[in-house]
Each structure stands twice: as C-alpha cells, then as structure tokens.
Coordinates of C-alpha atoms in Angstrom, one line a residue:
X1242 CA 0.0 0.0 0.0
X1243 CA 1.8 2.9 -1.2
X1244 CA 1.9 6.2 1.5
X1245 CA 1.3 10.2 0.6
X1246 CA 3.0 11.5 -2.4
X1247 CA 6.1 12.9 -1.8
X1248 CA 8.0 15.1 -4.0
X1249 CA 11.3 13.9 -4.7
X1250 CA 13.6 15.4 -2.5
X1251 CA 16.6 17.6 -3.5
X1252 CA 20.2 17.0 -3.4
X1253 CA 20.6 19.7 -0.5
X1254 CA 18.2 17.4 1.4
X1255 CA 20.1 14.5 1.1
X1256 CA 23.0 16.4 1.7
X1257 CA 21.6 18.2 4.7
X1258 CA 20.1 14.5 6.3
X1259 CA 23.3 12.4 5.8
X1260 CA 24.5 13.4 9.2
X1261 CA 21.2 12.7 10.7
X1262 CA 21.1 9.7 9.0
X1263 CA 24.6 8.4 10.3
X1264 CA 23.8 9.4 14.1
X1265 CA 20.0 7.5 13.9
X1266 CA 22.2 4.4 12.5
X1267 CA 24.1 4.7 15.7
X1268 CA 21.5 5.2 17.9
X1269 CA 19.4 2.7 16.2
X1270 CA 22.9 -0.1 16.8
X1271 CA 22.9 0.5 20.4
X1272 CA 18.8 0.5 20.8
X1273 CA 19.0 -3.0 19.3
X1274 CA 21.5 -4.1 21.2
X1275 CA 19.9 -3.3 24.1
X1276 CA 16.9 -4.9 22.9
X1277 CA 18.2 -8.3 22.2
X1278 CA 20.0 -8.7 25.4
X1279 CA 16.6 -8.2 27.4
X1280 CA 14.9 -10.4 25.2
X1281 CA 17.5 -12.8 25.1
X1282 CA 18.1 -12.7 28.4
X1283 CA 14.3 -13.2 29.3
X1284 CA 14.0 -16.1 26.2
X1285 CA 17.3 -18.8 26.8
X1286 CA 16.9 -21.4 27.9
X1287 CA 18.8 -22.1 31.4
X1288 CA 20.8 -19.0 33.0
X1289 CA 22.5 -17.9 29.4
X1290 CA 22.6 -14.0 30.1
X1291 CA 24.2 -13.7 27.1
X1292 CA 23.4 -14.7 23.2
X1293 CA 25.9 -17.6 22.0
X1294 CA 28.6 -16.4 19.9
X1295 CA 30.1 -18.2 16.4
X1296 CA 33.2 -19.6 17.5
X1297 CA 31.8 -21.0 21.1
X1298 CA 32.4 -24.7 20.7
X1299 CA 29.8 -25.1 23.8
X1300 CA 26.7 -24.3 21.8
X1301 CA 25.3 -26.4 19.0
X1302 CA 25.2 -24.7 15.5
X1303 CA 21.5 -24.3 15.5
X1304 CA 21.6 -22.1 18.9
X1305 CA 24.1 -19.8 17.4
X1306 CA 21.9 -19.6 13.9
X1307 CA 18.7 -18.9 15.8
X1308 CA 20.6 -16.1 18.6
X1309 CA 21.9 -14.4 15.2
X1310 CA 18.8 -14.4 13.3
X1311 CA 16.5 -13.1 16.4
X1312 CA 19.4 -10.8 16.3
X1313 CA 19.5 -9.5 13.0
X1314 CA 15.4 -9.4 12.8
X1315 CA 15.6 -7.1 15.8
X1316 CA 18.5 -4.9 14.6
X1317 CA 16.6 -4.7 11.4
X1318 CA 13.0 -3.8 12.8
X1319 CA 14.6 -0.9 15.7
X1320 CA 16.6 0.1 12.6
X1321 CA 13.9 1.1 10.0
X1322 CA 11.8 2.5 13.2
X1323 CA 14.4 4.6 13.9
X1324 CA 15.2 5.4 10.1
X1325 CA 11.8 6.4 9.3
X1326 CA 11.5 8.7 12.5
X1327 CA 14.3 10.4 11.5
X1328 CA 13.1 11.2 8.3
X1329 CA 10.2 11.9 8.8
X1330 CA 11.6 14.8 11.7
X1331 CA 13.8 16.2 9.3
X1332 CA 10.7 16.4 6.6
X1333 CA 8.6 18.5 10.2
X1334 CA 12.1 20.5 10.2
X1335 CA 13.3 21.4 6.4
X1336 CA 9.5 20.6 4.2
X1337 CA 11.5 17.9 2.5
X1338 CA 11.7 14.2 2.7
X1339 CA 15.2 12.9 2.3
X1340 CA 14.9 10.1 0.9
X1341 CA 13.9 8.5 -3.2

C-alpha cells in the first residue's frame, strides 16, 4: 500500500540528512542491542545472560543460527523505526523528505 506523495527530495536534502542519517544508524545499533540482550536474556533457555557467539564450541550450531537471526530481525525492525523517524523529523524540520 503505497503512503502520501512525496516530491522527490533535492540533493541539499540529502546532503543536509546524511548526518542525521549516520547518528540514527548509531543510535538505532545501540537500541537494538539493548533490545536483544533483554529479550535474550528473558527467552534462553537455562541462565545464558548472554546470546551464543560463532566460535563457542559449547553451543550447538543451531543455537548460534537462531541467537543471530533473532538478532538481525531485531537490529533490522529498531533500525527502519528509527530510520523512518528520523526522516520523517527532518521532513517536520526542512518541508522535505530525504529520501527517493
């Protein structure tokens, strides 16, 4: 379902948003990593506080598979929220949208 029409966005936007872009990236890293640890630590089986890591011969291949994935869905869910709040701030802030 396609949103509002947008105009597409000049190069001084994108210009203007790349920093705001690179900081919500940041921020959107550390918010997800936050993220998984709780729900990690909440969801493992046993008293693993922490997610299993590739090269820990302790944990069987499909633990490590199914901490990264949960992992990597979460990064990539807090990552567009974050994303698409930023943009659509700077759109509130400038009249333009950043992106297209």
């Amino acid at each position: 379902m396609p949103g509002p029409e947008r105009s597409n966005s000049s190069t001084s936007a994108k210009v203007l948003y790349q920093p705001v872009g690179l900081v919500s990236s940041v921020v959107a890293g550390v918010v997800a990593g936050q993220v998984f640890k709780q729900i990690w630590k909440h969801a493992a089986p046993g008293d693993q506080e922490d997610a299993p890591k590739a090269l820990e011969s302790e944990y069987s291949l499909r633990e490590v598979v199914l901490a990264a994935a949960v992992q990597g869905a979460i990064f990539a869910v807090v990552k567009a929220l974050v994303s698409r709040g930023g943009a659509r701030a700077f759109e509130r802030w400038t009249g333009e949208w950043p992106g297209d």
